[in-house]
One Martini backbone bead per residue (centre of mass of N, CA, C, O) as a GRO file, in nm:
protein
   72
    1UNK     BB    1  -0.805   0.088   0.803
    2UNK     BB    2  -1.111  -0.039   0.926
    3UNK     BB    3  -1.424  -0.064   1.106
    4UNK     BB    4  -1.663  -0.234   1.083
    5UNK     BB    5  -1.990  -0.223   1.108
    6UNK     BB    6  -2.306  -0.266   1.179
    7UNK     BB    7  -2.589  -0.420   1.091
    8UNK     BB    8  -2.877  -0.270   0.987
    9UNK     BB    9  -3.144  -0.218   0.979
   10UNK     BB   10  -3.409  -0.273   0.832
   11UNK     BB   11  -3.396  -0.205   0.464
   12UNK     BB   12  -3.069  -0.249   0.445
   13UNK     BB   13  -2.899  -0.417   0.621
   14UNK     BB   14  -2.624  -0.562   0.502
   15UNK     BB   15  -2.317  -0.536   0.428
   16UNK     BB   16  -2.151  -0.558   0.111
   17UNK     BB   17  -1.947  -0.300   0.069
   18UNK     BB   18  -1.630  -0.121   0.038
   19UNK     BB   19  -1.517   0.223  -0.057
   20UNK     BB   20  -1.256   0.372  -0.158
   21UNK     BB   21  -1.105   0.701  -0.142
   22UNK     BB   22  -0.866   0.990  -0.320
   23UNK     BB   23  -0.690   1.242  -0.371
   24UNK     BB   24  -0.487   1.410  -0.548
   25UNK     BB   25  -0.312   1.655  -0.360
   26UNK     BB   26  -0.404   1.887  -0.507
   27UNK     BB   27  -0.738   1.959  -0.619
   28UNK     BB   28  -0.928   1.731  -0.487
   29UNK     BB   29  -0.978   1.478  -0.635
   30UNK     BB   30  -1.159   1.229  -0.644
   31UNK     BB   31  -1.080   0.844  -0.646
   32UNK     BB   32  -1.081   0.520  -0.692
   33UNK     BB   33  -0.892   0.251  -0.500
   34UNK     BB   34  -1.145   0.102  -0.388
   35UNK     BB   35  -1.370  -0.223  -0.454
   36UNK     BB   36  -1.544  -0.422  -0.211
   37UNK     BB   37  -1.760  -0.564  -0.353
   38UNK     BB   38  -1.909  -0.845  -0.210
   39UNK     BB   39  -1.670  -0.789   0.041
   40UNK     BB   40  -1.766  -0.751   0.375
   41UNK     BB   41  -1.472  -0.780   0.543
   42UNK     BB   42  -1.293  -0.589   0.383
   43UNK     BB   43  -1.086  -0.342   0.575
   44UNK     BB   44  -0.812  -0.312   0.360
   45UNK     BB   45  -0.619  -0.073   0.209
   46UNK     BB   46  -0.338  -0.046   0.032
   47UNK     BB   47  -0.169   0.240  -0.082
   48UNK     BB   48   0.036   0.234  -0.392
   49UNK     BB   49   0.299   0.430  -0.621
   50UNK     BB   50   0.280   0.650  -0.873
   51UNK     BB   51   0.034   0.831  -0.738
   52UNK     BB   52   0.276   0.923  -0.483
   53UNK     BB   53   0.353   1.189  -0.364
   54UNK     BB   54   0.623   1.327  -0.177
   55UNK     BB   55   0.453   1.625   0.036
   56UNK     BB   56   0.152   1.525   0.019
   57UNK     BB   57  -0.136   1.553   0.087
   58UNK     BB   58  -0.427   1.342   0.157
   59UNK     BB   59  -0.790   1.248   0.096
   60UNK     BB   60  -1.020   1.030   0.245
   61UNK     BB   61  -1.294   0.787   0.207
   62UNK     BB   62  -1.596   0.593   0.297
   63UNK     BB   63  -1.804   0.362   0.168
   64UNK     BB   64  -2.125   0.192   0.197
   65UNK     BB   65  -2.285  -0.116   0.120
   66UNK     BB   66  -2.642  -0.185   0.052
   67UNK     BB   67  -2.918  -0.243  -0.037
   68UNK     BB   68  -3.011   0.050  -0.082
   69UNK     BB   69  -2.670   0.165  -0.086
   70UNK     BB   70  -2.505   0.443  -0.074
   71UNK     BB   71  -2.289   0.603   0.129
   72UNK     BB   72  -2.219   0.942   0.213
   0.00000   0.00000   0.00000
């Protein structure tokens, strides 16, 4: 889970929503594991599934996104 940020002033505006990435443990290589567009509440995703290796490190980012676009 995170914690939404405050709303940024003029001309970003309000956050419209956040996208969760995760590397795949081995090469480094991100991709998108969470969608939130349009819902700018959920704060929280769980990874689970057959994508998950025991005993590998993963490393995620979070990005959210505003009238003007994507964090980077």
């Amino acid at each position: 889970s995170w914690t939404k940020q405050a709303d940024t002033q003029v001309p970003a505006g309000a956050i419209t929503g956040h996208y969760l990435y995760m590397d795949n443990g081995n090469t480094g290589d991100f991709a998108l594991v969470f969608s939130g567009a349009g819902n700018p509440e959920v704060v929280e995703h769980k990874v689970t599934g057959s994508s998950i290796v025991t005993g590998r490190r993963y490393r995620f980012y979070l990005s959210a996104e505003n009238h003007v676009g994507l964090s980077v």
